[in-house]
Short mmCIF file of C-alpha atoms in Angstrom, two decimals:
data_model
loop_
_atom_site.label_atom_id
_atom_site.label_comp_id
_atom_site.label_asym_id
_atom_site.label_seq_id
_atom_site.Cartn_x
_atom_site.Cartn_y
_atom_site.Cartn_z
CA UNK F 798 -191.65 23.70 -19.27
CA UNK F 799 -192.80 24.87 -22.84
CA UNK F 800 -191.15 25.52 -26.10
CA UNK F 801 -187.55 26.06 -24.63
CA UNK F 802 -187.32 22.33 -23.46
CA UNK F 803 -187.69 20.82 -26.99
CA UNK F 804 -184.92 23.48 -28.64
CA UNK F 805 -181.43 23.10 -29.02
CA UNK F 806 -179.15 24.47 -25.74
CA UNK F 807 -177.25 27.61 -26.58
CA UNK F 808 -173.90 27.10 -28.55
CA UNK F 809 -171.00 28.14 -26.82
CA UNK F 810 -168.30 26.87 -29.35
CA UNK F 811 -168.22 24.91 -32.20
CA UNK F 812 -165.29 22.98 -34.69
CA UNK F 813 -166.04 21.73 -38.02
CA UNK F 814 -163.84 18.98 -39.38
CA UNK F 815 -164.66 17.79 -42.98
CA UNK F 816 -162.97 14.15 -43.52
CA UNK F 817 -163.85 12.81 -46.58
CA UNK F 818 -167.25 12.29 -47.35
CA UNK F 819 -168.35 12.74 -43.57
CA UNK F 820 -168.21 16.30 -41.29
CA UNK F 821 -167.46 15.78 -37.32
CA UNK F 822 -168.87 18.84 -35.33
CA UNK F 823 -167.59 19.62 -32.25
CA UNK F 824 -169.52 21.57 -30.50
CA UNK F 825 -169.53 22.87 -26.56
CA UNK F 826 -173.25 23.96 -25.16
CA UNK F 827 -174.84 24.97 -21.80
CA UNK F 828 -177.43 23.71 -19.47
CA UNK F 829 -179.63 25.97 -17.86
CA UNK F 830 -177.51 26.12 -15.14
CA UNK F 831 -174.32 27.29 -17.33
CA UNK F 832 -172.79 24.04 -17.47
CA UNK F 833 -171.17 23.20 -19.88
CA UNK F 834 -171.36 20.01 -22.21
CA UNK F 835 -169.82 18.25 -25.57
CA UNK F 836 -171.67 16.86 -28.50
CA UNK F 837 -170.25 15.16 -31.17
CA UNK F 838 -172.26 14.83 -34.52
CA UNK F 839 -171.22 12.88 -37.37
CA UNK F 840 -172.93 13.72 -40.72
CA UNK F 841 -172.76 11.88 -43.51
CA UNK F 842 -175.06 12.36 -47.03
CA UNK F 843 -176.47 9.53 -47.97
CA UNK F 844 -175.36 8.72 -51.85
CA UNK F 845 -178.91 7.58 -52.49
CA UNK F 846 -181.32 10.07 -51.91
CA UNK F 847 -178.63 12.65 -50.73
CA UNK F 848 -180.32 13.18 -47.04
CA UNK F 849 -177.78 13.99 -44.74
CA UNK F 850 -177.74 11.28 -41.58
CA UNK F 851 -176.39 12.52 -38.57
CA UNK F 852 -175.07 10.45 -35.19
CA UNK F 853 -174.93 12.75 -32.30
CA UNK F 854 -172.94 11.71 -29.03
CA UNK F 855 -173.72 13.66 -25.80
CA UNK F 856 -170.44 14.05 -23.46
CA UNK F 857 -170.62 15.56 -20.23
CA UNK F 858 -167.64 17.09 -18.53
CA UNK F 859 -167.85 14.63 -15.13
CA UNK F 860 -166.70 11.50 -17.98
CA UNK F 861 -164.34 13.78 -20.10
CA UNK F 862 -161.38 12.12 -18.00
CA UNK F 863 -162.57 9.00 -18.74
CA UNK F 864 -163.82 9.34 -22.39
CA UNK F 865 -160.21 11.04 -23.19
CA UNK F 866 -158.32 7.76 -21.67
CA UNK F 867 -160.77 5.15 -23.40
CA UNK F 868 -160.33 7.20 -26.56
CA UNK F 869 -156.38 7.53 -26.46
CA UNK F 870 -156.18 3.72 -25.75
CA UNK F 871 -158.25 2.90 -28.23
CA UNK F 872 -156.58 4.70 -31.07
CA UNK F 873 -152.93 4.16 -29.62
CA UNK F 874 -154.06 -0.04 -30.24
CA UNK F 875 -154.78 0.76 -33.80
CA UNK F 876 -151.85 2.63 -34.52
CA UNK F 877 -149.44 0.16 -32.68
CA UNK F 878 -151.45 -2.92 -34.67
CA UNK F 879 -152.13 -1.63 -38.47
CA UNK F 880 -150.70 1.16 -40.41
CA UNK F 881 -152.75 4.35 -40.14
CA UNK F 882 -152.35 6.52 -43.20
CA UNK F 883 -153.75 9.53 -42.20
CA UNK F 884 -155.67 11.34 -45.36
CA UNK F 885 -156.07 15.43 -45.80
CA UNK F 886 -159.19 16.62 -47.71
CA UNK F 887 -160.01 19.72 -48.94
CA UNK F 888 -163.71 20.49 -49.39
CA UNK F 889 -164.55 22.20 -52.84
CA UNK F 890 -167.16 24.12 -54.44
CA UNK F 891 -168.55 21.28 -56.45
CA UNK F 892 -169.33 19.24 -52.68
CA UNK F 893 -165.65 16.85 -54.44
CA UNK F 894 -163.21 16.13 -51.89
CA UNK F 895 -159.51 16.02 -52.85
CA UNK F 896 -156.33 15.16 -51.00
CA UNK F 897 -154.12 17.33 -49.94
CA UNK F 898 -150.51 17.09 -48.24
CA UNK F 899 -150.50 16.98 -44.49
CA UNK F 900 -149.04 20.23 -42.62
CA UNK F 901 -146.58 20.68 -39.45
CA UNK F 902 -149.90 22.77 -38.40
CA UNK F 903 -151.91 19.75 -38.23
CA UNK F 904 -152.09 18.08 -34.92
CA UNK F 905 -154.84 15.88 -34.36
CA UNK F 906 -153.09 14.67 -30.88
CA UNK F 907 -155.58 14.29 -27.72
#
């Protein structure tokens, strides 16, 4: 089994979405066996000592079905029971976020 079992899996695909002060990456990998699989990593940088935390979520496609409807549900509750106001941020040079208006081109839909 040596060195290739502790390394990352090959990246397929990847989406990075900066929100505020954190970054959500999505990003699609494969097995050895060419399947392939989710993981979602929120990073955050910790206003302290300015070390970057990150929570990684592993999703595999046999619960994608079931991920999707617990997700959808779960944000559809929110929305129906508090105001959402959705924020835009635009990452700058200086590492500053600002907001910026929301597009027709946005869809953040599932």
């Amino acid at each position: 089994m040596g060195d290739f079992d502790n390394k990352e899996r090959e990246e397929v695909f990847s989406k990075k979405v900066r929100a505020g002060k954190r970054t959500y990456f999505f990003d699609v990998k494969a097995t050895r066996s060419g399947d392939y699989y989710l993981t979602l990593t929120e990073s955050k940088k910790r206003l302290e000592d300015g070390v970057f935390v990150k929570h990684k979520i592993f999703l595999y496609k046999e619960d994608f079905e079931k991920f999707t409807e617990g997700l959808t549900e779960t944000v559809e509750y929110i929305k129906s029971h508090q105001e959402v106001v959705e924020k835009r941020y635009e990452y700058t040079e200086n590492a500053e976020y600002s907001n910026t208006p929301k597009t027709d081109k946005d869809d953040f839909s599932f």
